[in-house]
Tab-separated table of C-alpha atoms and ligand atoms in Angstrom:
chain	number	residue	atom	x	y	z
A	72	MET	CA	0.000	0.000	0.000
A	73	PRO	CA	1.450	3.443	-0.885
A	74	ALA	CA	2.163	5.776	2.059
A	75	ARG	CA	-1.014	7.624	3.023
A	76	ASN	CA	-1.577	11.369	3.500
A	77	ILE	CA	-3.539	12.865	6.389
A	78	LEU	CA	-4.462	16.526	6.737
A	79	VAL	CA	-4.317	17.640	10.386
A	80	ILE	CA	-6.402	20.666	11.318
A	81	ASN	CA	-6.357	22.681	14.549
A	82	CYS	CA	-9.035	25.377	14.509
A	83	GLY	CA	-9.086	28.347	16.842
A	84	SER	CA	-11.778	31.026	16.948
A	85	SER	CA	-10.027	33.100	14.262
A	86	SER	CA	-7.252	30.792	13.068
A	87	ILE	CA	-6.561	27.397	11.489
A	88	LYS	CA	-3.227	25.629	11.874
A	89	PHE	CA	-2.744	22.774	9.447
A	90	ALA	CA	-0.196	20.160	8.457
A	91	LEU	CA	-0.211	17.542	5.739
A	92	VAL	CA	1.389	14.431	7.199
A	93	ASN	CA	2.638	11.567	5.030
A	94	GLU	CA	2.966	8.399	7.073
A	95	ALA	CA	6.360	7.587	5.520
A	96	HIS	CA	7.998	11.012	6.010
A	97	SER	CA	9.104	12.711	9.212
A	98	GLN	CA	8.783	16.232	7.706
A	99	PHE	CA	5.357	17.685	6.926
A	100	THR	CA	4.635	17.792	3.177
A	101	LEU	CA	2.777	21.099	3.642
A	102	SER	CA	2.052	23.176	6.725
A	103	GLY	CA	0.758	26.589	7.584
A	104	LEU	CA	-1.614	28.901	9.322
A	105	ALA	CA	-4.702	30.899	8.385
A	106	GLU	CA	-5.138	33.772	10.818
A	107	ARG	CA	-7.323	36.787	11.592
A	108	LEU	CA	-10.207	34.885	9.979
A	109	GLY	CA	-13.433	36.868	9.752
A	110	SER	CA	-11.559	40.178	9.502
A	111	GLN	CA	-10.427	42.314	6.554
A	112	ASP	CA	-6.855	41.161	7.278
A	113	ALA	CA	-7.553	37.435	7.060
A	114	VAL	CA	-4.532	35.703	5.544
A	115	LEU	CA	-3.344	32.200	4.714
A	116	HIS	CA	0.393	31.365	5.094
A	117	TRP	CA	1.897	28.053	4.056
A	118	GLN	CA	5.200	26.366	3.470
A	119	ARG	CA	6.071	23.448	1.248
A	120	GLY	CA	9.521	21.990	0.651
A	121	GLY	CA	11.342	25.039	2.049
A	122	GLU	CA	9.219	27.513	0.000
A	123	GLN	CA	6.907	29.923	1.798
A	124	ASP	CA	3.895	31.728	0.408
A	125	SER	CA	0.792	33.579	1.549
A	126	LEU	CA	-2.559	34.749	0.263
A	127	MET	CA	-4.820	37.516	1.596
A	128	LEU	CA	-8.433	36.416	2.162
A	129	PRO	CA	-10.280	39.674	2.996
A	130	SER	CA	-13.247	38.813	5.300
A	131	GLY	CA	-12.538	35.121	4.695
A	132	ASP	CA	-13.958	32.741	7.314
A	133	HIS	CA	-12.951	29.182	8.241
A	134	ARG	CA	-14.718	27.755	5.216
A	135	ALA	CA	-13.095	30.235	2.823
A	136	ALA	CA	-9.655	29.408	4.217
A	137	LEU	CA	-10.240	25.659	3.943
A	138	ALA	CA	-11.560	26.104	0.386
A	139	GLN	CA	-8.301	27.874	-0.548
A	140	LEU	CA	-6.379	25.161	1.185
A	141	LEU	CA	-8.056	22.341	-0.728
A	142	PRO	CA	-6.135	22.673	-4.042
A	143	LEU	CA	-2.877	23.230	-2.140
A	144	VAL	CA	-3.416	20.060	-0.136
A	145	GLN	CA	-4.491	18.031	-3.159
A	146	GLY	CA	-1.432	19.284	-5.053
A	147	ALA	CA	0.961	18.451	-2.227
A	148	ALA	CA	-0.687	15.053	-1.687
A	149	GLY	CA	-0.538	14.209	-5.393
A	150	GLY	CA	-4.369	14.056	-5.417
A	151	LYS	CA	-4.340	11.353	-2.729
A	152	LEU	CA	-5.661	12.641	0.577
A	153	HIS	CA	-6.805	9.741	2.760
A	154	GLY	CA	-8.335	11.426	5.788
A	155	ILE	CA	-8.538	14.469	8.020
A	156	GLY	CA	-7.662	14.570	11.722
A	157	HIS	CA	-9.110	17.403	13.809
A	158	ARG	CA	-7.734	18.510	17.134
A	159	VAL	CA	-10.587	18.961	19.607
A	160	VAL	CA	-9.748	20.427	22.993
A	161	HIS	CA	-12.429	18.927	25.229
A	162	GLY	CA	-13.971	15.488	25.024
A	163	GLY	CA	-15.468	15.527	28.519
A	164	GLU	CA	-16.076	12.050	29.966
A	165	GLN	CA	-17.617	10.942	26.692
A	166	PHE	CA	-14.414	10.479	24.702
A	167	THR	CA	-11.660	8.209	25.977
A	168	ALA	CA	-9.969	7.965	22.570
A	169	ALA	CA	-10.064	9.441	19.085
A	170	CYS	CA	-13.288	8.812	17.148
A	171	ARG	CA	-14.629	8.996	13.609
A	172	ILE	CA	-16.741	12.073	13.055
A	173	ASP	CA	-20.391	11.279	12.366
A	174	ALA	CA	-23.731	12.777	13.394
A	175	GLN	CA	-23.578	11.107	16.805
A	176	SER	CA	-20.013	12.143	17.703
A	177	LEU	CA	-20.658	15.682	16.410
A	178	GLN	CA	-23.623	15.946	18.755
A	179	ALA	CA	-21.497	14.708	21.674
A	180	ILE	CA	-18.744	17.248	20.876
A	181	ARG	CA	-21.375	19.996	20.814
A	182	ALA	CA	-22.643	18.812	24.195
A	183	THR	CA	-19.185	19.282	25.784
A	184	ALA	CA	-19.010	22.940	24.644
A	185	PRO	CA	-19.970	24.295	28.120
A	186	LEU	CA	-16.737	22.733	29.451
A	187	ALA	CA	-14.594	24.547	26.853
A	188	PRO	CA	-16.671	27.530	25.705
A	189	LEU	CA	-13.753	29.223	23.928
A	190	HIS	CA	-12.262	26.171	22.250
A	191	ASN	CA	-14.841	23.525	21.326
A	192	PRO	CA	-17.123	25.850	19.285
A	193	ALA	CA	-14.042	26.964	17.295
A	194	ASN	CA	-12.980	23.339	16.759
A	195	LEU	CA	-16.532	22.564	15.602
A	196	GLN	CA	-16.460	25.407	13.084
A	197	GLY	CA	-13.450	23.782	11.442
A	198	ILE	CA	-15.019	20.333	11.485
A	199	GLU	CA	-18.271	21.563	9.959
A	200	ALA	CA	-16.464	23.497	7.224
A	201	ALA	CA	-14.242	20.494	6.431
A	202	LEU	CA	-17.244	18.125	6.315
A	203	LYS	CA	-18.901	20.364	3.714
A	204	LEU	CA	-15.750	20.645	1.618
A	205	PHE	CA	-14.570	17.033	1.908
A	206	PRO	CA	-17.829	15.058	2.381
A	207	SER	CA	-16.462	11.725	1.192
A	208	LEU	CA	-13.282	11.678	3.337
A	209	THR	CA	-12.978	9.946	6.683
A	210	GLN	CA	-12.642	12.629	9.355
A	211	VAL	CA	-11.492	11.955	12.894
A	212	ALA	CA	-11.594	13.954	16.137
A	213	VAL	CA	-8.611	13.669	18.503
A	214	PHE	CA	-9.204	15.082	21.979
A	215	ASP	CA	-6.691	16.803	24.279
A	216	THR	CA	-8.512	15.363	27.276
A	217	ALA	CA	-8.991	11.754	26.116
A	218	PHE	CA	-5.608	10.426	27.270
A	219	HIS	CA	-6.375	11.513	30.842
A	220	GLN	CA	-9.652	9.599	31.054
A	221	SER	CA	-7.602	6.777	32.617
A	222	LEU	CA	-6.983	8.868	35.774
A	223	PRO	CA	-8.200	7.042	38.874
A	224	GLU	CA	-11.100	8.718	40.680
A	225	HIS	CA	-8.887	9.796	43.599
A	226	ALA	CA	-6.836	11.825	41.087
A	227	TYR	CA	-9.679	13.395	39.111
A	228	ARG	CA	-12.188	14.338	41.822
A	229	TYR	CA	-12.151	17.719	43.561
A	230	ALA	CA	-13.066	17.851	47.230
A	231	VAL	CA	-16.368	19.615	46.554
A	232	PRO	CA	-19.902	18.290	47.032
A	233	GLU	CA	-20.694	15.302	44.853
A	234	PRO	CA	-23.653	16.810	42.897
A	235	LEU	CA	-21.262	19.303	41.313
A	236	TYR	CA	-19.477	16.353	39.769
A	237	ARG	CA	-22.501	14.175	38.941
A	238	GLU	CA	-24.755	16.925	37.615
A	239	HIS	CA	-22.307	19.509	36.289
A	240	GLY	CA	-19.149	17.609	35.354
A	241	VAL	CA	-16.944	19.508	37.824
A	242	ARG	CA	-13.822	17.304	37.950
A	243	ARG	CA	-10.253	17.318	36.725
A	244	TYR	CA	-9.960	16.486	32.990
A	245	GLY	CA	-6.394	17.447	32.069
A	246	PHE	CA	-5.159	18.682	28.674
A	247	HIS	CA	-2.081	18.280	26.409
A	248	GLY	CA	-2.968	14.564	26.325
A	249	THR	CA	-1.906	14.156	22.688
A	250	SER	CA	1.548	15.529	23.497
A	251	HIS	CA	2.072	13.550	26.728
A	252	ARG	CA	0.992	10.368	24.911
A	253	TYR	CA	3.289	11.008	21.934
A	254	VAL	CA	6.407	11.843	23.962
A	255	SER	CA	5.961	8.984	26.430
A	256	HIS	CA	5.771	6.492	23.518
A	257	ARG	CA	8.852	8.082	21.958
A	258	ALA	CA	10.692	8.036	25.296
A	259	ALA	CA	10.005	4.314	25.657
A	260	GLU	CA	11.244	3.705	22.087
A	261	MET	CA	14.384	5.787	22.694
A	262	SER	CA	15.084	3.819	25.894
A	263	GLY	CA	14.454	0.340	24.490
A	264	LEU	CA	11.499	-0.129	26.876
A	265	ALA	CA	7.937	-1.184	26.108
A	266	SER	CA	5.554	1.746	26.340
A	267	GLY	CA	3.023	-0.644	27.925
A	268	ASP	CA	5.503	-1.604	30.652
A	269	SER	CA	7.227	1.605	31.759
A	270	SER	CA	6.591	4.639	33.992
A	271	TRP	CA	7.263	8.270	33.101
A	272	LEU	CA	6.996	11.789	34.361
A	273	SER	CA	6.373	14.202	31.504
A	274	ALA	CA	6.654	18.010	31.487
A	275	HIS	CA	5.063	19.744	28.483
A	276	LEU	CA	6.354	23.320	28.702
A	277	GLY	CA	5.096	25.664	26.002
A	278	ASN	CA	2.905	28.740	26.292
A	279	GLY	CA	0.633	26.376	28.192
A	280	CYS	CA	2.400	24.010	30.605
A	281	SER	CA	1.429	20.740	32.278
A	282	THR	CA	2.952	17.688	33.921
A	283	CYS	CA	1.725	14.120	33.627
A	284	ALA	CA	2.383	10.765	35.317
A	285	ILE	CA	2.219	7.941	32.772
A	286	VAL	CA	2.184	4.270	33.771
A	287	ASP	CA	2.154	1.453	31.194
A	288	GLY	CA	1.006	3.854	28.460
A	289	GLN	CA	-1.824	5.370	30.548
A	290	SER	CA	-2.145	8.763	32.186
A	291	ARG	CA	-2.488	8.369	35.970
A	292	ASP	CA	-2.353	12.026	36.997
A	293	THR	CA	-1.847	15.414	35.403
A	294	SER	CA	-1.528	18.992	36.593
A	295	MET	CA	-4.292	20.703	34.574
A	296	GLY	CA	-7.830	20.282	35.826
A	297	LEU	CA	-11.352	21.334	34.911
A	298	THR	CA	-9.717	24.008	32.743
A	299	PRO	CA	-6.163	24.542	31.462
A	300	LEU	CA	-5.591	27.151	34.199
A	301	GLU	CA	-4.808	24.691	36.991
A	302	GLY	CA	-1.280	23.633	37.874
A	303	LEU	CA	1.994	25.074	36.654
A	304	VAL	CA	3.044	28.678	36.058
A	305	MET	CA	2.552	29.317	32.302
A	306	GLY	CA	3.184	32.134	29.811
A	307	THR	CA	0.242	34.285	30.883
A	308	ARG	CA	-1.686	31.862	33.136
A	309	SER	CA	-1.183	31.875	36.880
A	310	GLY	CA	-1.547	28.135	37.439
A	311	ASP	CA	-2.545	27.253	41.008
A	312	VAL	CA	-3.534	30.113	43.281
A	313	ASP	CA	-5.472	30.069	46.523
A	314	PRO	CA	-9.060	29.288	45.425
A	315	ASN	CA	-10.150	32.113	47.732
A	316	LEU	CA	-8.338	34.623	45.530
A	317	HIS	CA	-11.527	35.158	43.481
A	318	GLY	CA	-13.523	36.045	46.598
A	319	HIS	CA	-10.699	38.144	48.004
A	320	LEU	CA	-10.369	40.275	44.844
A	321	ALA	CA	-14.132	40.632	44.505
A	322	ARG	CA	-14.533	41.744	48.128
A	323	THR	CA	-11.475	43.968	48.487
A	324	LEU	CA	-11.213	45.470	44.979
A	325	GLY	CA	-14.758	44.971	43.723
A	326	TRP	CA	-13.486	43.053	40.700
A	327	SER	CA	-15.950	41.209	38.446
A	328	LEU	CA	-15.582	37.539	37.486
A	329	GLU	CA	-14.618	38.582	33.940
A	330	ARG	CA	-11.877	40.872	35.278
A	331	ILE	CA	-10.483	38.104	37.493
A	332	ASP	CA	-10.647	35.554	34.633
A	333	THR	CA	-8.651	37.936	32.448
A	334	LEU	CA	-6.134	38.547	35.233
A	335	LEU	CA	-5.493	34.845	35.856
A	336	ASN	CA	-5.551	33.715	32.209
A	337	LYS	CA	-3.997	36.593	30.293
A	338	GLU	CA	-1.992	38.810	32.660
A	339	SER	CA	-0.366	36.376	35.086
A	340	GLY	CA	2.229	33.585	34.838
A	341	LEU	CA	5.656	34.531	33.483
A	342	LEU	CA	4.245	37.826	32.186
A	343	GLY	CA	2.706	38.837	35.505
A	344	LEU	CA	5.704	37.799	37.599
A	345	SER	CA	8.306	39.424	35.359
A	346	GLY	CA	6.308	42.491	34.358
A	347	LEU	CA	8.149	42.039	31.068
A	348	SER	CA	7.165	39.134	28.833
A	349	ASN	CA	5.381	35.790	28.585
A	350	ASP	CA	8.193	34.468	26.396
A	351	MET	CA	10.871	32.364	28.090
A	352	ARG	CA	13.509	33.306	25.505
A	353	SER	CA	13.084	37.021	26.264
A	354	LEU	CA	13.108	36.322	29.995
A	355	GLU	CA	16.369	34.369	29.789
A	356	GLN	CA	17.995	37.262	27.916
A	357	ALA	CA	16.669	39.796	30.443
A	358	ARG	CA	17.870	37.622	33.340
A	359	ASP	CA	21.358	37.583	31.811
A	360	GLN	CA	21.243	41.380	31.959
A	361	GLY	CA	20.205	41.367	35.619
A	362	HIS	CA	16.445	42.005	35.240
A	363	VAL	CA	14.973	41.275	38.677
A	364	GLY	CA	11.446	40.407	37.508
A	365	ALA	CA	12.690	38.020	34.805
A	366	THR	CA	14.993	36.311	37.319
A	367	LEU	CA	12.140	35.824	39.786
A	368	ALA	CA	9.733	34.588	37.088
A	369	ILE	CA	12.197	31.860	36.041
A	370	GLU	CA	12.842	30.844	39.679
A	371	VAL	CA	9.122	30.541	40.446
A	372	PHE	CA	8.463	28.717	37.149
A	373	CYS	CA	11.133	26.073	37.855
A	374	TYR	CA	10.336	25.593	41.548
A	375	ARG	CA	6.624	25.165	40.879
A	376	LEU	CA	7.390	22.764	38.029
A	377	ALA	CA	9.662	20.657	40.265
A	378	LYS	CA	7.027	20.646	43.018
A	379	SER	CA	4.418	19.416	40.535
A	380	LEU	CA	6.722	16.655	39.246
A	381	ALA	CA	7.472	15.513	42.797
A	382	GLY	CA	3.703	15.406	43.430
A	383	MET	CA	3.121	13.417	40.208
A	384	SER	CA	5.682	10.843	41.356
A	385	CYS	CA	3.062	9.638	43.892
A	386	ALA	CA	1.262	8.031	40.925
A	387	LEU	CA	4.280	5.977	39.719
A	388	PRO	CA	5.353	2.489	40.843
A	389	GLN	CA	8.890	3.315	39.691
A	390	LEU	CA	10.533	6.063	37.647
A	391	ASP	CA	11.838	5.027	34.217
A	392	GLY	CA	12.455	8.620	33.250
A	393	LEU	CA	11.546	12.283	33.247
A	394	ILE	CA	10.651	13.807	29.853
A	395	PHE	CA	10.986	17.476	28.878
A	396	THR	CA	9.018	18.694	25.837
A	397	GLY	CA	7.292	21.803	24.361
A	398	GLY	CA	9.041	25.009	23.255
A	399	ILE	CA	10.636	25.598	26.674
A	400	GLY	CA	11.234	21.934	27.548
A	401	GLU	CA	12.932	21.317	24.179
A	402	ASN	CA	15.021	24.498	24.136
A	403	SER	CA	15.910	25.696	27.607
A	404	PRO	CA	18.883	24.015	29.320
A	405	LEU	CA	18.494	26.668	32.034
A	406	VAL	CA	14.916	25.714	32.933
A	407	ARG	CA	15.800	22.006	32.837
A	408	SER	CA	18.800	22.441	35.105
A	409	LYS	CA	17.031	24.701	37.621
A	410	THR	CA	14.081	22.305	37.778
A	411	VAL	CA	16.180	19.167	38.199
A	412	ALA	CA	18.218	20.885	40.940
A	413	HIS	CA	15.038	20.891	43.081
A	414	LEU	CA	14.518	17.144	42.561
A	415	LYS	CA	17.530	15.650	44.320
A	416	LEU	CA	15.245	13.550	46.525
A	417	LEU	CA	14.114	11.699	43.380
A	418	GLY	CA	17.810	11.053	42.670
A	419	LEU	CA	17.739	13.195	39.504
A	420	ALA	CA	20.884	14.879	38.189
A	421	LEU	CA	21.887	16.303	34.793
A	422	ASP	CA	24.865	15.858	32.509
A	423	LYS	CA	25.742	19.477	31.800
A	424	GLU	CA	27.069	18.972	28.278
A	425	ALA	CA	24.228	16.697	27.175
A	426	ASN	CA	21.750	19.219	28.586
A	427	ALA	CA	23.351	22.021	26.573
A	428	ARG	CA	23.344	19.891	23.390
A	429	CYS	CA	19.610	19.065	23.368
A	430	ILE	CA	18.055	22.168	21.811
A	431	ARG	CA	16.307	23.060	18.534
A	432	GLY	CA	14.747	19.690	17.911
A	433	VAL	CA	17.678	17.563	19.081
A	434	ALA	CA	16.344	14.666	21.163
A	435	GLY	CA	18.428	12.742	23.667
A	436	SER	CA	19.186	11.694	27.208
A	437	ILE	CA	20.597	14.397	29.472
A	438	HIS	CA	20.944	12.667	32.866
A	439	ALA	CA	24.228	12.239	34.685
A	440	HIS	CA	25.712	8.740	34.595
A	441	GLY	CA	24.234	6.470	37.265
A	442	HIS	CA	21.151	8.654	37.833
A	443	PRO	CA	17.547	8.123	36.658
A	444	ARG	CA	16.882	8.784	33.018
A	445	ILE	CA	16.019	12.335	31.865
A	446	LEU	CA	15.086	12.800	28.199
A	447	VAL	CA	14.443	15.717	25.879
A	448	VAL	CA	11.774	14.575	23.391
A	449	PRO	CA	10.437	17.025	20.779
A	450	THR	CA	6.675	16.740	20.722
A	451	ASN	CA	4.719	16.279	17.504
A	452	GLU	CA	1.003	16.559	18.145
A	453	GLU	CA	0.230	16.734	14.424
A	454	ARG	CA	1.932	13.389	13.805
A	455	GLN	CA	0.098	11.806	16.748
A	456	ILE	CA	-3.237	13.107	15.394
A	457	ALA	CA	-2.329	11.696	11.954
A	458	LEU	CA	-1.405	8.331	13.540
A	459	ASP	CA	-4.750	8.237	15.380
A	460	THR	CA	-6.563	9.060	12.125
A	461	LEU	CA	-4.675	6.294	10.304
A	462	ALA	CA	-5.486	3.814	13.073
A	463	LEU	CA	-9.203	4.546	12.654
A	464	LEU	CA	-8.876	4.259	8.849
A	465	ASN	CA	-7.396	0.798	9.374
A	466	ALA	CA	-10.067	-0.258	11.881
B	1140	AMP	P1	5.333	26.409	22.350
B	1140	AMP	O1	3.998	26.900	22.873
B	1140	AMP	O2	5.534	24.943	22.553
B	1140	AMP	O3	5.634	26.873	20.965
B	1140	AMP	O4	6.464	27.118	23.289
B	1140	AMP	C1	6.591	28.507	23.386
B	1140	AMP	C2	7.583	28.814	24.480
B	1140	AMP	O5	8.847	28.198	24.180
B	1140	AMP	C3	7.848	30.318	24.635
B	1140	AMP	O6	7.892	30.655	26.015
B	1140	AMP	C4	9.234	30.454	24.026
B	1140	AMP	O7	9.935	31.535	24.564
B	1140	AMP	C5	9.868	29.147	24.445
B	1140	AMP	N1	11.103	28.924	23.704
B	1140	AMP	C6	11.258	28.696	22.377
B	1140	AMP	N2	12.586	28.656	22.069
B	1140	AMP	C7	13.274	28.870	23.220
B	1140	AMP	C8	14.656	28.961	23.574
B	1140	AMP	N3	15.602	28.812	22.640
B	1140	AMP	N4	14.976	29.181	24.862
B	1140	AMP	C9	14.026	29.339	25.790
B	1140	AMP	N5	12.708	29.279	25.544
B	1140	AMP	C10	12.323	29.044	24.273
């Protein structure tokens, strides 16, 4: 059978990221981004074989962008597109794995929208546009939450009255599941271990950040919760704060819920702590020049990350390795070394040169000889979504 082509689509409210994945090639055949959709400045950017191009789509919506994409994709796939994989943020308790998109699954995705009011409706827009444009192709939904549906109840329940869980779905769901799943499989491969018989701690550190405990290929705990705000310090998200902070700010400053949501999701994290930037690269440069806020932001980020990883270790029978991934995890020897320095009780220690070497997509082990394994594993959510789509095509 010739190698198959899968188009992977990740729709935001005004953007579409896409990648054409060929199962036999590690590089994407075509990839790009449509952004500012719905506005006069809507534009489609793409790259293919080292060449970049773009096209203005004034007032173009999701469907207009996908319609422009169609001939590009068909050209790059040599007329042979086999399926489409859609990233969907929230699958609630309904979806424990990827699924084929049909009337029933579409209805179930719509029903989870209250759990992800910003994301799921945007994901659905992309799915609906793609179904109209490619009606005869198999289309698959891959959920960020699905991997974490294996959490035991003691890890996913909040200590709040039971009806909130039973009637309103208030529980921990976790996100970044596609990435944690991909890198833990890769880590097992790189280590000559079976994914189904190994235990990992994983730290996905991008603009959003989360940790995960993975045992025998299943997620057993993760740091994000009902929403992607819980857990680690992130680019602009606070991560964990005292749950009474909402009440405190409302009572003392008269702040509305919307104001507090904006504060915790858009103005906090690395940006709020540093007063400078949400971008780790900029913060590292500023720290080198003695910027006090940037220095503090990096210290808090690494300490809180280490604390989360130590907490996650409660879910493991043994530790086969710690994985760093995401833009920061794959590129920041500084963050890795500061974090690992807090984890001496787990026996972790770094090899300085190996740590410095693993940047810009270079994967490898970075632990000191005789200490537990630490790996840098570049994530590839698009490939994982394509693999899930292929698996359902085969089924
Ligand atoms: P992502 O969301 O996975 O693309 O990751 C974005 C984050 O990775 C941002 O905070 C970037 O500053 C960070 N990042 C990318 N490259 C580097 C680098 N060379 N050093 C430190 N942080 C980096």
